[in-house]
Coordinates of C-alpha atoms in Angstrom, one line a residue:
M1 CA 62.8 77.1 103.6
Y2 CA 64.6 78.9 100.9
K3 CA 66.0 77.6 97.6
K4 CA 69.8 77.6 96.9
L5 CA 71.3 77.1 93.5
S6 CA 73.9 74.4 93.0
N7 CA 77.0 74.9 91.0
T8 CA 75.4 72.8 88.2
A9 CA 72.1 74.7 88.1
T10 CA 70.2 74.8 84.8
Q11 CA 69.2 78.0 83.1
R12 CA 65.6 77.4 84.1
E13 CA 66.6 77.0 87.8
T14 CA 68.7 80.2 87.6
A15 CA 65.9 82.1 85.9
E16 CA 63.3 81.0 88.6
V17 CA 65.6 82.3 91.4
V18 CA 66.4 85.6 89.6
N19 CA 62.7 86.2 88.7
R20 CA 61.7 85.6 92.3
I21 CA 64.3 88.1 93.5
L22 CA 63.1 90.7 90.9
D23 CA 59.5 90.1 92.2
G24 CA 60.7 91.0 95.7
G25 CA 60.9 87.5 97.0
V26 CA 64.3 87.5 98.9
N27 CA 65.0 84.3 100.7
S28 CA 66.3 85.9 103.9
V29 CA 63.2 86.4 106.0
G30 CA 61.9 84.9 109.2
S31 CA 60.1 85.5 112.5
I32 CA 61.2 85.3 116.1
E33 CA 59.3 85.4 119.4
L34 CA 61.2 87.2 122.1
T35 CA 62.0 85.3 125.3
S36 CA 61.9 86.5 128.9
G37 CA 64.5 88.9 130.1
T38 CA 66.2 91.5 127.9
E39 CA 68.1 89.3 125.5
T40 CA 67.1 86.7 122.9
T41 CA 69.4 84.7 120.6
L42 CA 68.3 84.5 117.0
Y43 CA 69.7 81.4 115.2
D44 CA 69.7 81.5 111.4
E45 CA 72.2 80.0 109.0
R46 CA 72.1 83.1 106.9
I47 CA 73.5 85.4 109.6
G48 CA 77.1 86.4 109.3
Y49 CA 79.4 88.9 111.0
E50 CA 78.6 91.6 108.5
S51 CA 74.9 91.0 108.2
V52 CA 72.3 93.7 108.7
I53 CA 69.1 92.5 110.4
L54 CA 65.9 94.6 110.1
F55 CA 62.8 94.0 112.3
T56 CA 59.1 94.8 111.9
A57 CA 56.3 94.4 114.5
R58 CA 53.4 92.2 113.9
G59 CA 50.9 94.2 116.0
T60 CA 50.1 97.8 116.9
N61 CA 51.2 97.6 120.5
E62 CA 54.9 96.6 119.9
F63 CA 56.7 99.9 120.1
N64 CA 60.0 98.6 121.3
L65 CA 61.7 96.9 118.3
P66 CA 64.6 94.6 119.1
F67 CA 68.1 95.6 118.3
V68 CA 71.2 93.6 117.5
K69 CA 73.7 93.5 120.3
S70 CA 76.2 91.2 118.7
K71 CA 76.5 89.0 115.6
G72 CA 78.4 85.8 114.8
K73 CA 78.3 82.9 112.4
Q74 CA 74.7 81.8 112.1
E75 CA 73.5 83.7 115.2
A76 CA 72.8 87.2 116.6
V77 CA 72.1 88.3 120.2
L78 CA 69.1 90.7 120.3
G79 CA 68.4 93.2 123.0
H80 CA 64.9 94.2 123.9
S81 CA 62.8 95.6 126.7
A82 CA 61.5 93.1 129.3
D83 CA 58.0 94.2 128.2
A84 CA 58.5 92.6 124.8
T85 CA 58.6 89.1 126.2
G86 CA 56.3 86.8 124.1
V87 CA 56.0 89.3 121.3
T88 CA 56.7 88.1 117.7
F89 CA 58.6 90.1 115.2
D90 CA 59.4 89.5 111.5
Y91 CA 62.9 90.0 110.2
V92 CA 65.0 90.2 107.1
I93 CA 68.7 89.5 106.8
F94 CA 70.9 91.3 104.3
G95 CA 74.6 90.4 103.8

């Protein structure tokens, strides 16, 4: 899970979050296992219509990275080859 700051965050809480970001610890990462077929829906509350979602394979045999077919509020439909069924990818969401 990731940490969100409230409107009444203290200076210490703000500093902790900013320092984590400066150390490369963005709170917008996850992983997904692709389902059978050629589409998988990714559900994540951080996804929006303008989000950019980047993927990386976890193994050496996963040459067919998924791609984003459509995006909406808190979800994205991913396209992938049928051969990618059961393969897990890590992702990061920007925006």
